[in-house]
Amino acid sequence: MSLYDGLILEFLEEHDLELPAKPLYRNLNRHGHEIGYSTVRQRLRELEDHKLLEKVDEAGYYQVSSKGRSYLNGDLELADLE
């Protein structure tokens, strides 16, 4: 897990959003988080691989999965993600 993973998960969950990479990148930076677009894209793929995010559609929109919510609530440990 990267330092940015928690940021991305928390941002999507807190704002109850479904977003693709570019709008997520823009909104994270708009809210004061300095993160690059390529980093956002890479982290979205990793979070999806660990089933913490899920694609909503083929247009590339992501939302926090139930497993992601469990992680944010502290009900899931990092060791459980491997």
PDB file of N, CA, C and O in Angstrom:
ATOM      1  N   MET A   1       0.839  -1.186   0.000  1.00  0.00           N
ATOM      2  CA  MET A   1       0.000   0.000   0.000  1.00  0.00           C
ATOM      3  C   MET A   1       0.878   1.241   0.000  1.00  0.00           C
ATOM      4  O   MET A   1       1.890   1.293   0.669  1.00  0.00           O
ATOM      5  N   SER A   2       0.435   2.227  -0.723  1.00  0.00           N
ATOM      6  CA  SER A   2       1.118   3.503  -0.819  1.00  0.00           C
ATOM      7  C   SER A   2       0.461   4.507   0.135  1.00  0.00           C
ATOM      8  O   SER A   2      -0.691   4.344   0.524  1.00  0.00           O
ATOM      9  N   LEU A   3       1.194   5.556   0.459  1.00  0.00           N
ATOM     10  CA  LEU A   3       0.618   6.628   1.276  1.00  0.00           C
ATOM     11  C   LEU A   3      -0.606   7.243   0.604  1.00  0.00           C
ATOM     12  O   LEU A   3      -1.510   7.730   1.273  1.00  0.00           O
ATOM     13  N   TYR A   4      -0.623   7.214  -0.709  1.00  0.00           N
ATOM     14  CA  TYR A   4      -1.730   7.816  -1.453  1.00  0.00           C
ATOM     15  C   TYR A   4      -2.978   6.948  -1.468  1.00  0.00           C
ATOM     16  O   TYR A   4      -4.074   7.442  -1.734  1.00  0.00           O
ATOM     17  N   ASP A   5      -2.834   5.659  -1.193  1.00  0.00           N
ATOM     18  CA  ASP A   5      -3.984   4.758  -1.258  1.00  0.00           C
ATOM     19  C   ASP A   5      -5.070   5.168  -0.264  1.00  0.00           C
ATOM     20  O   ASP A   5      -6.244   5.243  -0.615  1.00  0.00           O
ATOM     21  N   GLY A   6      -4.669   5.428   0.964  1.00  0.00           N
ATOM     22  CA  GLY A   6      -5.630   5.864   1.976  1.00  0.00           C
ATOM     23  C   GLY A   6      -6.279   7.179   1.603  1.00  0.00           C
ATOM     24  O   GLY A   6      -7.486   7.358   1.782  1.00  0.00           O
ATOM     25  N   LEU A   7      -5.489   8.077   1.057  1.00  0.00           N
ATOM     26  CA  LEU A   7      -6.010   9.374   0.619  1.00  0.00           C
ATOM     27  C   LEU A   7      -7.096   9.196  -0.434  1.00  0.00           C
ATOM     28  O   LEU A   7      -8.179   9.770  -0.344  1.00  0.00           O
ATOM     29  N   ILE A   8      -6.824   8.378  -1.435  1.00  0.00           N
ATOM     30  CA  ILE A   8      -7.780   8.142  -2.523  1.00  0.00           C
ATOM     31  C   ILE A   8      -9.044   7.485  -1.985  1.00  0.00           C
ATOM     32  O   ILE A   8     -10.163   7.919  -2.293  1.00  0.00           O
ATOM     33  N   LEU A   9      -8.874   6.437  -1.189  1.00  0.00           N
ATOM     34  CA  LEU A   9     -10.037   5.750  -0.619  1.00  0.00           C
ATOM     35  C   LEU A   9     -10.875   6.689   0.241  1.00  0.00           C
ATOM     36  O   LEU A   9     -12.108   6.747   0.098  1.00  0.00           O
ATOM     37  N   GLU A  10     -10.219   7.423   1.128  1.00  0.00           N
ATOM     38  CA  GLU A  10     -10.936   8.337   2.009  1.00  0.00           C
ATOM     39  C   GLU A  10     -11.642   9.437   1.233  1.00  0.00           C
ATOM     40  O   GLU A  10     -12.772   9.806   1.570  1.00  0.00           O
ATOM     41  N   PHE A  11     -10.999   9.971   0.208  1.00  0.00           N
ATOM     42  CA  PHE A  11     -11.592  11.050  -0.575  1.00  0.00           C
ATOM     43  C   PHE A  11     -12.864  10.569  -1.274  1.00  0.00           C
ATOM     44  O   PHE A  11     -13.905  11.231  -1.211  1.00  0.00           O
ATOM     45  N   LEU A  12     -12.781   9.416  -1.932  1.00  0.00           N
ATOM     46  CA  LEU A  12     -13.955   8.886  -2.633  1.00  0.00           C
ATOM     47  C   LEU A  12     -15.079   8.559  -1.653  1.00  0.00           C
ATOM     48  O   LEU A  12     -16.251   8.838  -1.928  1.00  0.00           O
ATOM     49  N   GLU A  13     -14.732   7.964  -0.529  1.00  0.00           N
ATOM     50  CA  GLU A  13     -15.743   7.589   0.466  1.00  0.00           C
ATOM     51  C   GLU A  13     -16.358   8.817   1.129  1.00  0.00           C
ATOM     52  O   GLU A  13     -17.578   8.922   1.246  1.00  0.00           O
ATOM     53  N   GLU A  14     -15.512   9.744   1.546  1.00  0.00           N
ATOM     54  CA  GLU A  14     -15.993  10.938   2.254  1.00  0.00           C
ATOM     55  C   GLU A  14     -16.951  11.755   1.397  1.00  0.00           C
ATOM     56  O   GLU A  14     -17.941  12.287   1.888  1.00  0.00           O
ATOM     57  N   HIS A  15     -16.659  11.851   0.116  1.00  0.00           N
ATOM     58  CA  HIS A  15     -17.482  12.663  -0.784  1.00  0.00           C
ATOM     59  C   HIS A  15     -18.518  11.829  -1.533  1.00  0.00           C
ATOM     60  O   HIS A  15     -19.246  12.367  -2.371  1.00  0.00           O
ATOM     61  N   ASP A  16     -18.576  10.514  -1.250  1.00  0.00           N
ATOM     62  CA  ASP A  16     -19.524   9.598  -1.884  1.00  0.00           C
ATOM     63  C   ASP A  16     -19.497   9.741  -3.405  1.00  0.00           C
ATOM     64  O   ASP A  16     -20.502  10.029  -4.047  1.00  0.00           O
ATOM     65  N   LEU A  17     -18.282   9.540  -3.969  1.00  0.00           N
ATOM     66  CA  LEU A  17     -18.066   9.770  -5.395  1.00  0.00           C
ATOM     67  C   LEU A  17     -17.775   8.498  -6.170  1.00  0.00           C
ATOM     68  O   LEU A  17     -17.244   7.534  -5.630  1.00  0.00           O
ATOM     69  N   GLU A  18     -18.105   8.555  -7.442  1.00  0.00           N
ATOM     70  CA  GLU A  18     -17.659   7.602  -8.456  1.00  0.00           C
ATOM     71  C   GLU A  18     -16.932   8.451  -9.490  1.00  0.00           C
ATOM     72  O   GLU A  18     -17.539   9.334 -10.094  1.00  0.00           O
ATOM     73  N   LEU A  19     -15.624   8.224  -9.659  1.00  0.00           N
ATOM     74  CA  LEU A  19     -14.839   9.071 -10.559  1.00  0.00           C
ATOM     75  C   LEU A  19     -13.826   8.258 -11.348  1.00  0.00           C
ATOM     76  O   LEU A  19     -13.273   7.287 -10.831  1.00  0.00           O
ATOM     77  N   PRO A  20     -13.533   8.705 -12.584  1.00  0.00           N
ATOM     78  CA  PRO A  20     -12.390   8.157 -13.305  1.00  0.00           C
ATOM     79  C   PRO A  20     -11.120   8.896 -12.866  1.00  0.00           C
ATOM     80  O   PRO A  20     -11.181   9.858 -12.091  1.00  0.00           O
ATOM     81  N   ALA A  21      -9.987   8.459 -13.361  1.00  0.00           N
ATOM     82  CA  ALA A  21      -8.689   8.974 -12.911  1.00  0.00           C
ATOM     83  C   ALA A  21      -8.532  10.488 -13.047  1.00  0.00           C
ATOM     84  O   ALA A  21      -8.115  11.158 -12.094  1.00  0.00           O
ATOM     85  N   LYS A  22      -8.816  11.046 -14.201  1.00  0.00           N
ATOM     86  CA  LYS A  22      -8.550  12.479 -14.432  1.00  0.00           C
ATOM     87  C   LYS A  22      -9.363  13.388 -13.503  1.00  0.00           C
ATOM     88  O   LYS A  22      -8.789  14.264 -12.850  1.00  0.00           O
ATOM     89  N   PRO A  23     -10.684  13.217 -13.403  1.00  0.00           N
ATOM     90  CA  PRO A  23     -11.430  14.064 -12.462  1.00  0.00           C
ATOM     91  C   PRO A  23     -11.020  13.835 -11.004  1.00  0.00           C
ATOM     92  O   PRO A  23     -11.015  14.774 -10.212  1.00  0.00           O
ATOM     93  N   LEU A  24     -10.659  12.602 -10.654  1.00  0.00           N
ATOM     94  CA  LEU A  24     -10.191  12.338  -9.293  1.00  0.00           C
ATOM     95  C   LEU A  24      -8.903  13.110  -9.034  1.00  0.00           C
ATOM     96  O   LEU A  24      -8.769  13.779  -8.006  1.00  0.00           O
ATOM     97  N   TYR A  25      -7.975  13.036  -9.966  1.00  0.00           N
ATOM     98  CA  TYR A  25      -6.712  13.784  -9.870  1.00  0.00           C
ATOM     99  C   TYR A  25      -6.975  15.279  -9.691  1.00  0.00           C
ATOM    100  O   TYR A  25      -6.422  15.920  -8.795  1.00  0.00           O
ATOM    101  N   ARG A  26      -7.835  15.827 -10.529  1.00  0.00           N
ATOM    102  CA  ARG A  26      -8.123  17.266 -10.467  1.00  0.00           C
ATOM    103  C   ARG A  26      -8.751  17.657  -9.128  1.00  0.00           C
ATOM    104  O   ARG A  26      -8.403  18.677  -8.538  1.00  0.00           O
ATOM    105  N   ASN A  27      -9.681  16.849  -8.654  1.00  0.00           N
ATOM    106  CA  ASN A  27     -10.359  17.175  -7.400  1.00  0.00           C
ATOM    107  C   ASN A  27      -9.463  16.988  -6.185  1.00  0.00           C
ATOM    108  O   ASN A  27      -9.553  17.756  -5.226  1.00  0.00           O
ATOM    109  N   LEU A  28      -8.610  15.975  -6.190  1.00  0.00           N
ATOM    110  CA  LEU A  28      -7.659  15.817  -5.094  1.00  0.00           C
ATOM    111  C   LEU A  28      -6.761  17.038  -4.991  1.00  0.00           C
ATOM    112  O   LEU A  28      -6.548  17.583  -3.897  1.00  0.00           O
ATOM    113  N   ASN A  29      -6.243  17.502  -6.123  1.00  0.00           N
ATOM    114  CA  ASN A  29      -5.375  18.676  -6.128  1.00  0.00           C
ATOM    115  C   ASN A  29      -6.150  19.942  -5.769  1.00  0.00           C
ATOM    116  O   ASN A  29      -5.626  20.819  -5.082  1.00  0.00           O
ATOM    117  N   ARG A  30      -7.377  20.031  -6.210  1.00  0.00           N
ATOM    118  CA  ARG A  30      -8.228  21.176  -5.896  1.00  0.00           C
ATOM    119  C   ARG A  30      -8.472  21.277  -4.390  1.00  0.00           C
ATOM    120  O   ARG A  30      -8.626  22.369  -3.843  1.00  0.00           O
ATOM    121  N   HIS A  31      -8.481  20.130  -3.718  1.00  0.00           N
ATOM    122  CA  HIS A  31      -8.684  20.097  -2.269  1.00  0.00           C
ATOM    123  C   HIS A  31      -7.361  20.120  -1.493  1.00  0.00           C
ATOM    124  O   HIS A  31      -7.315  19.792  -0.318  1.00  0.00           O
ATOM    125  N   GLY A  32      -6.265  20.468  -2.168  1.00  0.00           N
ATOM    126  CA  GLY A  32      -4.994  20.687  -1.494  1.00  0.00           C
ATOM    127  C   GLY A  32      -4.059  19.493  -1.397  1.00  0.00           C
ATOM    128  O   GLY A  32      -3.040  19.573  -0.724  1.00  0.00           O
ATOM    129  N   HIS A  33      -4.390  18.392  -2.053  1.00  0.00           N
ATOM    130  CA  HIS A  33      -3.528  17.211  -2.032  1.00  0.00           C
ATOM    131  C   HIS A  33      -2.646  17.218  -3.275  1.00  0.00           C
ATOM    132  O   HIS A  33      -3.158  17.186  -4.387  1.00  0.00           O
ATOM    133  N   GLU A  34      -1.362  17.293  -3.090  1.00  0.00           N
ATOM    134  CA  GLU A  34      -0.444  17.319  -4.229  1.00  0.00           C
ATOM    135  C   GLU A  34      -0.132  15.893  -4.649  1.00  0.00           C
ATOM    136  O   GLU A  34       0.619  15.186  -3.986  1.00  0.00           O
ATOM    137  N   ILE A  35      -0.723  15.491  -5.755  1.00  0.00           N
ATOM    138  CA  ILE A  35      -0.559  14.143  -6.284  1.00  0.00           C
ATOM    139  C   ILE A  35      -0.597  14.225  -7.803  1.00  0.00           C
ATOM    140  O   ILE A  35      -1.379  14.983  -8.372  1.00  0.00           O
ATOM    141  N   GLY A  36       0.261  13.490  -8.463  1.00  0.00           N
ATOM    142  CA  GLY A  36       0.333  13.512  -9.914  1.00  0.00           C
ATOM    143  C   GLY A  36      -0.711  12.614 -10.571  1.00  0.00           C
ATOM    144  O   GLY A  36      -1.181  11.646  -9.975  1.00  0.00           O
ATOM    145  N   TYR A  37      -1.035  12.946 -11.793  1.00  0.00           N
ATOM    146  CA  TYR A  37      -2.034  12.176 -12.539  1.00  0.00           C
ATOM    147  C   TYR A  37      -1.589  10.731 -12.736  1.00  0.00           C
ATOM    148  O   TYR A  37      -2.379   9.798 -12.537  1.00  0.00           O
ATOM    149  N   SER A  38      -0.330  10.508 -13.094  1.00  0.00           N
ATOM    150  CA  SER A  38       0.141   9.135 -13.306  1.00  0.00           C
ATOM    151  C   SER A  38       0.096   8.339 -11.999  1.00  0.00           C
ATOM    152  O   SER A  38      -0.195   7.137 -12.009  1.00  0.00           O
ATOM    153  N   THR A  39       0.334   9.000 -10.880  1.00  0.00           N
ATOM    154  CA  THR A  39       0.248   8.328  -9.583  1.00  0.00           C
ATOM    155  C   THR A  39      -1.189   7.916  -9.298  1.00  0.00           C
ATOM    156  O   THR A  39      -1.445   6.796  -8.844  1.00  0.00           O
ATOM    157  N   VAL A  40      -2.134   8.799  -9.570  1.00  0.00           N
ATOM    158  CA  VAL A  40      -3.549   8.466  -9.365  1.00  0.00           C
ATOM    159  C   VAL A  40      -3.923   7.256 -10.206  1.00  0.00           C
ATOM    160  O   VAL A  40      -4.537   6.307  -9.709  1.00  0.00           O
ATOM    161  N   ARG A  41      -3.541   7.253 -11.466  1.00  0.00           N
ATOM    162  CA  ARG A  41      -3.871   6.121 -12.344  1.00  0.00           C
ATOM    163  C   ARG A  41      -3.272   4.823 -11.819  1.00  0.00           C
ATOM    164  O   ARG A  41      -3.948   3.787 -11.780  1.00  0.00           O
ATOM    165  N   GLN A  42      -2.025   4.878 -11.411  1.00  0.00           N
ATOM    166  CA  GLN A  42      -1.346   3.681 -10.908  1.00  0.00           C
ATOM    167  C   GLN A  42      -2.015   3.181  -9.626  1.00  0.00           C
ATOM    168  O   GLN A  42      -2.245   1.982  -9.457  1.00  0.00           O
ATOM    169  N   ARG A  43      -2.322   4.086  -8.716  1.00  0.00           N
ATOM    170  CA  ARG A  43      -2.918   3.682  -7.444  1.00  0.00           C
ATOM    171  C   ARG A  43      -4.328   3.133  -7.638  1.00  0.00           C
ATOM    172  O   ARG A  43      -4.739   2.206  -6.941  1.00  0.00           O
ATOM    173  N   LEU A  44      -5.086   3.679  -8.583  1.00  0.00           N
ATOM    174  CA  LEU A  44      -6.425   3.152  -8.858  1.00  0.00           C
ATOM    175  C   LEU A  44      -6.346   1.697  -9.297  1.00  0.00           C
ATOM    176  O   LEU A  44      -7.132   0.859  -8.843  1.00  0.00           O
ATOM    177  N   ARG A  45      -5.387   1.385 -10.164  1.00  0.00           N
ATOM    178  CA  ARG A  45      -5.217  -0.010 -10.622  1.00  0.00           C
ATOM    179  C   ARG A  45      -4.844  -0.923  -9.461  1.00  0.00           C
ATOM    180  O   ARG A  45      -5.378  -2.023  -9.329  1.00  0.00           O
ATOM    181  N   GLU A  46      -3.929  -0.454  -8.616  1.00  0.00           N
ATOM    182  CA  GLU A  46      -3.508  -1.262  -7.462  1.00  0.00           C
ATOM    183  C   GLU A  46      -4.664  -1.471  -6.482  1.00  0.00           C
ATOM    184  O   GLU A  46      -4.863  -2.584  -5.986  1.00  0.00           O
ATOM    185  N   LEU A  47      -5.413  -0.427  -6.214  1.00  0.00           N
ATOM    186  CA  LEU A  47      -6.542  -0.539  -5.297  1.00  0.00           C
ATOM    187  C   LEU A  47      -7.616  -1.467  -5.863  1.00  0.00           C
ATOM    188  O   LEU A  47      -8.252  -2.222  -5.111  1.00  0.00           O
ATOM    189  N   GLU A  48      -7.794  -1.434  -7.162  1.00  0.00           N
ATOM    190  CA  GLU A  48      -8.744  -2.358  -7.802  1.00  0.00           C
ATOM    191  C   GLU A  48      -8.217  -3.791  -7.704  1.00  0.00           C
ATOM    192  O   GLU A  48      -8.981  -4.724  -7.417  1.00  0.00           O
ATOM    193  N   ASP A  49      -6.926  -3.987  -7.926  1.00  0.00           N
ATOM    194  CA  ASP A  49      -6.333  -5.325  -7.817  1.00  0.00           C
ATOM    195  C   ASP A  49      -6.533  -5.924  -6.424  1.00  0.00           C
ATOM    196  O   ASP A  49      -6.710  -7.134  -6.284  1.00  0.00           O
ATOM    197  N   HIS A  50      -6.497  -5.069  -5.397  1.00  0.00           N
ATOM    198  CA  HIS A  50      -6.694  -5.529  -4.021  1.00  0.00           C
ATOM    199  C   HIS A  50      -8.170  -5.528  -3.621  1.00  0.00           C
ATOM    200  O   HIS A  50      -8.504  -5.757  -2.455  1.00  0.00           O
ATOM    201  N   LYS A  51      -9.036  -5.206  -4.595  1.00  0.00           N
ATOM    202  CA  LYS A  51     -10.492  -5.215  -4.392  1.00  0.00           C
ATOM    203  C   LYS A  51     -10.977  -4.161  -3.382  1.00  0.00           C
ATOM    204  O   LYS A  51     -12.036  -4.316  -2.774  1.00  0.00           O
ATOM    205  N   LEU A  52     -10.183  -3.102  -3.210  1.00  0.00           N
ATOM    206  CA  LEU A  52     -10.601  -1.998  -2.343  1.00  0.00           C
ATOM    207  C   LEU A  52     -11.425  -0.972  -3.113  1.00  0.00           C
ATOM    208  O   LEU A  52     -12.199  -0.217  -2.528  1.00  0.00           O
ATOM    209  N   LEU A  53     -11.230  -0.954  -4.413  1.00  0.00           N
ATOM    210  CA  LEU A  53     -12.047  -0.154  -5.331  1.00  0.00           C
ATOM    211  C   LEU A  53     -12.649  -1.104  -6.344  1.00  0.00           C
ATOM    212  O   LEU A  53     -12.096  -2.165  -6.626  1.00  0.00           O
ATOM    213  N   GLU A  54     -13.767  -0.671  -6.919  1.00  0.00           N
ATOM    214  CA  GLU A  54     -14.368  -1.452  -7.992  1.00  0.00           C
ATOM    215  C   GLU A  54     -14.750  -0.512  -9.124  1.00  0.00           C
ATOM    216  O   GLU A  54     -15.129   0.631  -8.878  1.00  0.00           O
ATOM    217  N   LYS A  55     -14.623  -1.023 -10.348  1.00  0.00           N
ATOM    218  CA  LYS A  55     -15.046  -0.240 -11.503  1.00  0.00           C
ATOM    219  C   LYS A  55     -16.554  -0.271 -11.574  1.00  0.00           C
ATOM    220  O   LYS A  55     -17.170  -1.321 -11.453  1.00  0.00           O
ATOM    221  N   VAL A  56     -17.125   0.891 -11.787  1.00  0.00           N
ATOM    222  CA  VAL A  56     -18.571   1.020 -11.884  1.00  0.00           C
ATOM    223  C   VAL A  56     -19.018   0.686 -13.302  1.00  0.00           C
ATOM    224  O   VAL A  56     -20.075   0.099 -13.508  1.00  0.00           O
ATOM    225  N   ASP A  57     -18.177   1.068 -14.279  1.00  0.00           N
ATOM    226  CA  ASP A  57     -18.513   0.815 -15.679  1.00  0.00           C
ATOM    227  C   ASP A  57     -17.237   0.756 -16.509  1.00  0.00           C
ATOM    228  O   ASP A  57     -16.145   0.933 -15.991  1.00  0.00           O
ATOM    229  N   GLU A  58     -17.389   0.522 -17.770  1.00  0.00           N
ATOM    230  CA  GLU A  58     -16.229   0.409 -18.661  1.00  0.00           C
ATOM    231  C   GLU A  58     -15.617   1.762 -19.024  1.00  0.00           C
ATOM    232  O   GLU A  58     -14.574   1.814 -19.650  1.00  0.00           O
ATOM    233  N   ALA A  59     -16.250   2.839 -18.615  1.00  0.00           N
ATOM    234  CA  ALA A  59     -15.704   4.178 -18.858  1.00  0.00           C
ATOM    235  C   ALA A  59     -14.600   4.503 -17.856  1.00  0.00           C
ATOM    236  O   ALA A  59     -13.973   5.545 -17.949  1.00  0.00           O
ATOM    237  N   GLY A  60     -14.367   3.609 -16.893  1.00  0.00           N
ATOM    238  CA  GLY A  60     -13.273   3.808 -15.954  1.00  0.00           C
ATOM    239  C   GLY A  60     -13.646   4.522 -14.678  1.00  0.00           C
ATOM    240  O   GLY A  60     -12.775   5.045 -13.988  1.00  0.00           O
ATOM    241  N   TYR A  61     -14.914   4.545 -14.345  1.00  0.00           N
ATOM    242  CA  TYR A  61     -15.338   5.149 -13.081  1.00  0.00           C
ATOM    243  C   TYR A  61     -15.115   4.149 -11.960  1.00  0.00           C
ATOM    244  O   TYR A  61     -15.449   2.972 -12.083  1.00  0.00           O
ATOM    245  N   TYR A  62     -14.551   4.641 -10.852  1.00  0.00           N
ATOM    246  CA  TYR A  62     -14.261   3.804  -9.689  1.00  0.00           C
ATOM    247  C   TYR A  62     -15.040   4.293  -8.484  1.00  0.00           C
ATOM    248  O   TYR A  62     -15.275   5.487  -8.326  1.00  0.00           O
ATOM    249  N   GLN A  63     -15.385   3.334  -7.621  1.00  0.00           N
ATOM    250  CA  GLN A  63     -15.984   3.659  -6.329  1.00  0.00           C
ATOM    251  C   GLN A  63     -15.367   2.741  -5.280  1.00  0.00           C
ATOM    252  O   GLN A  63     -14.790   1.708  -5.608  1.00  0.00           O
ATOM    253  N   VAL A  64     -15.503   3.123  -4.027  1.00  0.00           N
ATOM    254  CA  VAL A  64     -14.992   2.307  -2.936  1.00  0.00           C
ATOM    255  C   VAL A  64     -15.865   1.056  -2.822  1.00  0.00           C
ATOM    256  O   VAL A  64     -17.094   1.143  -2.830  1.00  0.00           O
ATOM    257  N   SER A  65     -15.236  -0.092  -2.744  1.00  0.00           N
ATOM    258  CA  SER A  65     -15.953  -1.361  -2.613  1.00  0.00           C
ATOM    259  C   SER A  65     -16.311  -1.609  -1.152  1.00  0.00           C
ATOM    260  O   SER A  65     -15.867  -0.888  -0.257  1.00  0.00           O
ATOM    261  N   SER A  66     -17.073  -2.651  -0.911  1.00  0.00           N
ATOM    262  CA  SER A  66     -17.402  -2.996   0.473  1.00  0.00           C
ATOM    263  C   SER A  66     -16.133  -3.385   1.235  1.00  0.00           C
ATOM    264  O   SER A  66     -15.975  -3.064   2.416  1.00  0.00           O
ATOM    265  N   LYS A  67     -15.189  -4.042   0.555  1.00  0.00           N
ATOM    266  CA  LYS A  67     -13.909  -4.379   1.179  1.00  0.00           C
ATOM    267  C   LYS A  67     -13.124  -3.104   1.501  1.00  0.00           C
ATOM    268  O   LYS A  67     -12.481  -3.011   2.540  1.00  0.00           O
ATOM    269  N   GLY A  68     -13.198  -2.115   0.618  1.00  0.00           N
ATOM    270  CA  GLY A  68     -12.549  -0.824   0.859  1.00  0.00           C
ATOM    271  C   GLY A  68     -13.139  -0.112   2.058  1.00  0.00           C
ATOM    272  O   GLY A  68     -12.422   0.481   2.862  1.00  0.00           O
ATOM    273  N   ARG A  69     -14.461  -0.181   2.196  1.00  0.00           N
ATOM    274  CA  ARG A  69     -15.114   0.430   3.357  1.00  0.00           C
ATOM    275  C   ARG A  69     -14.695  -0.289   4.648  1.00  0.00           C
ATOM    276  O   ARG A  69     -14.469   0.350   5.674  1.00  0.00           O
ATOM    277  N   SER A  70     -14.580  -1.607   4.581  1.00  0.00           N
ATOM    278  CA  SER A  70     -14.116  -2.375   5.750  1.00  0.00           C
ATOM    279  C   SER A  70     -12.711  -1.943   6.141  1.00  0.00           C
ATOM    280  O   SER A  70     -12.401  -1.791   7.328  1.00  0.00           O
ATOM    281  N   TYR A  71     -11.855  -1.740   5.141  1.00  0.00           N
ATOM    282  CA  TYR A  71     -10.495  -1.279   5.403  1.00  0.00           C
ATOM    283  C   TYR A  71     -10.504   0.094   6.070  1.00  0.00           C
ATOM    284  O   TYR A  71      -9.819   0.330   7.065  1.00  0.00           O
ATOM    285  N   LEU A  72     -11.305   1.008   5.535  1.00  0.00           N
ATOM    286  CA  LEU A  72     -11.376   2.361   6.099  1.00  0.00           C
ATOM    287  C   LEU A  72     -11.941   2.356   7.518  1.00  0.00           C
ATOM    288  O   LEU A  72     -11.559   3.184   8.338  1.00  0.00           O
ATOM    289  N   ASN A  73     -12.838   1.432   7.809  1.00  0.00           N
ATOM    290  CA  ASN A  73     -13.436   1.332   9.147  1.00  0.00           C
ATOM    291  C   ASN A  73     -12.529   0.625  10.142  1.00  0.00           C
ATOM    292  O   ASN A  73     -12.861   0.520  11.318  1.00  0.00           O
ATOM    293  N   GLY A  74     -11.389   0.090   9.666  1.00  0.00           N
ATOM    294  CA  GLY A  74     -10.465  -0.603  10.547  1.00  0.00           C
ATOM    295  C   GLY A  74     -10.816  -2.059  10.781  1.00  0.00           C
ATOM    296  O   GLY A  74     -10.241  -2.709  11.649  1.00  0.00           O
ATOM    297  N   ASP A  75     -11.762  -2.575  10.003  1.00  0.00           N
ATOM    298  CA  ASP A  75     -12.174  -3.966  10.144  1.00  0.00           C
ATOM    299  C   ASP A  75     -11.337  -4.919   9.317  1.00  0.00           C
ATOM    300  O   ASP A  75     -11.544  -6.133   9.383  1.00  0.00           O
ATOM    301  N   LEU A  76     -10.411  -4.387   8.542  1.00  0.00           N
ATOM    302  CA  LEU A  76      -9.582  -5.188   7.644  1.00  0.00           C
ATOM    303  C   LEU A  76      -8.145  -4.729   7.786  1.00  0.00           C
ATOM    304  O   LEU A  76      -7.860  -3.538   7.714  1.00  0.00           O
ATOM    305  N   GLU A  77      -7.246  -5.649   8.005  1.00  0.00           N
ATOM    306  CA  GLU A  77      -5.826  -5.345   8.184  1.00  0.00           C
ATOM    307  C   GLU A  77      -5.098  -5.415   6.838  1.00  0.00           C
ATOM    308  O   GLU A  77      -5.534  -6.095   5.913  1.00  0.00           O
ATOM    309  N   LEU A  78      -3.949  -4.731   6.758  1.00  0.00           N
ATOM    310  CA  LEU A  78      -3.127  -4.782   5.540  1.00  0.00           C
ATOM    311  C   LEU A  78      -2.736  -6.204   5.185  1.00  0.00           C
ATOM    312  O   LEU A  78      -2.695  -6.568   4.018  1.00  0.00           O
ATOM    313  N   ALA A  79      -2.464  -7.031   6.179  1.00  0.00           N
ATOM    314  CA  ALA A  79      -2.069  -8.419   5.930  1.00  0.00           C
ATOM    315  C   ALA A  79      -3.180  -9.192   5.217  1.00  0.00           C
ATOM    316  O   ALA A  79      -2.905 -10.128   4.475  1.00  0.00           O
ATOM    317  N   ASP A  80      -4.432  -8.786   5.419  1.00  0.00           N
ATOM    318  CA  ASP A  80      -5.555  -9.449   4.771  1.00  0.00           C
ATOM    319  C   ASP A  80      -5.650  -9.117   3.288  1.00  0.00           C
ATOM    320  O   ASP A  80      -6.397  -9.769   2.560  1.00  0.00           O
ATOM    321  N   LEU A  81      -4.911  -8.110   2.844  1.00  0.00           N
ATOM    322  CA  LEU A  81      -4.991  -7.669   1.449  1.00  0.00           C
ATOM    323  C   LEU A  81      -4.018  -8.407   0.544  1.00  0.00           C
ATOM    324  O   LEU A  81      -4.140  -8.357  -0.659  1.00  0.00           O
ATOM    325  N   GLU A  82      -3.038  -9.066   1.103  1.00  0.00           N
ATOM    326  CA  GLU A  82      -2.009  -9.733   0.292  1.00  0.00           C
ATOM    327  C   GLU A  82      -2.526 -11.017  -0.312  1.00  0.00           C
ATOM    328  O   GLU A  82      -3.321 -11.713   0.141  1.00  0.00           O
TER     329      GLU A  82
END
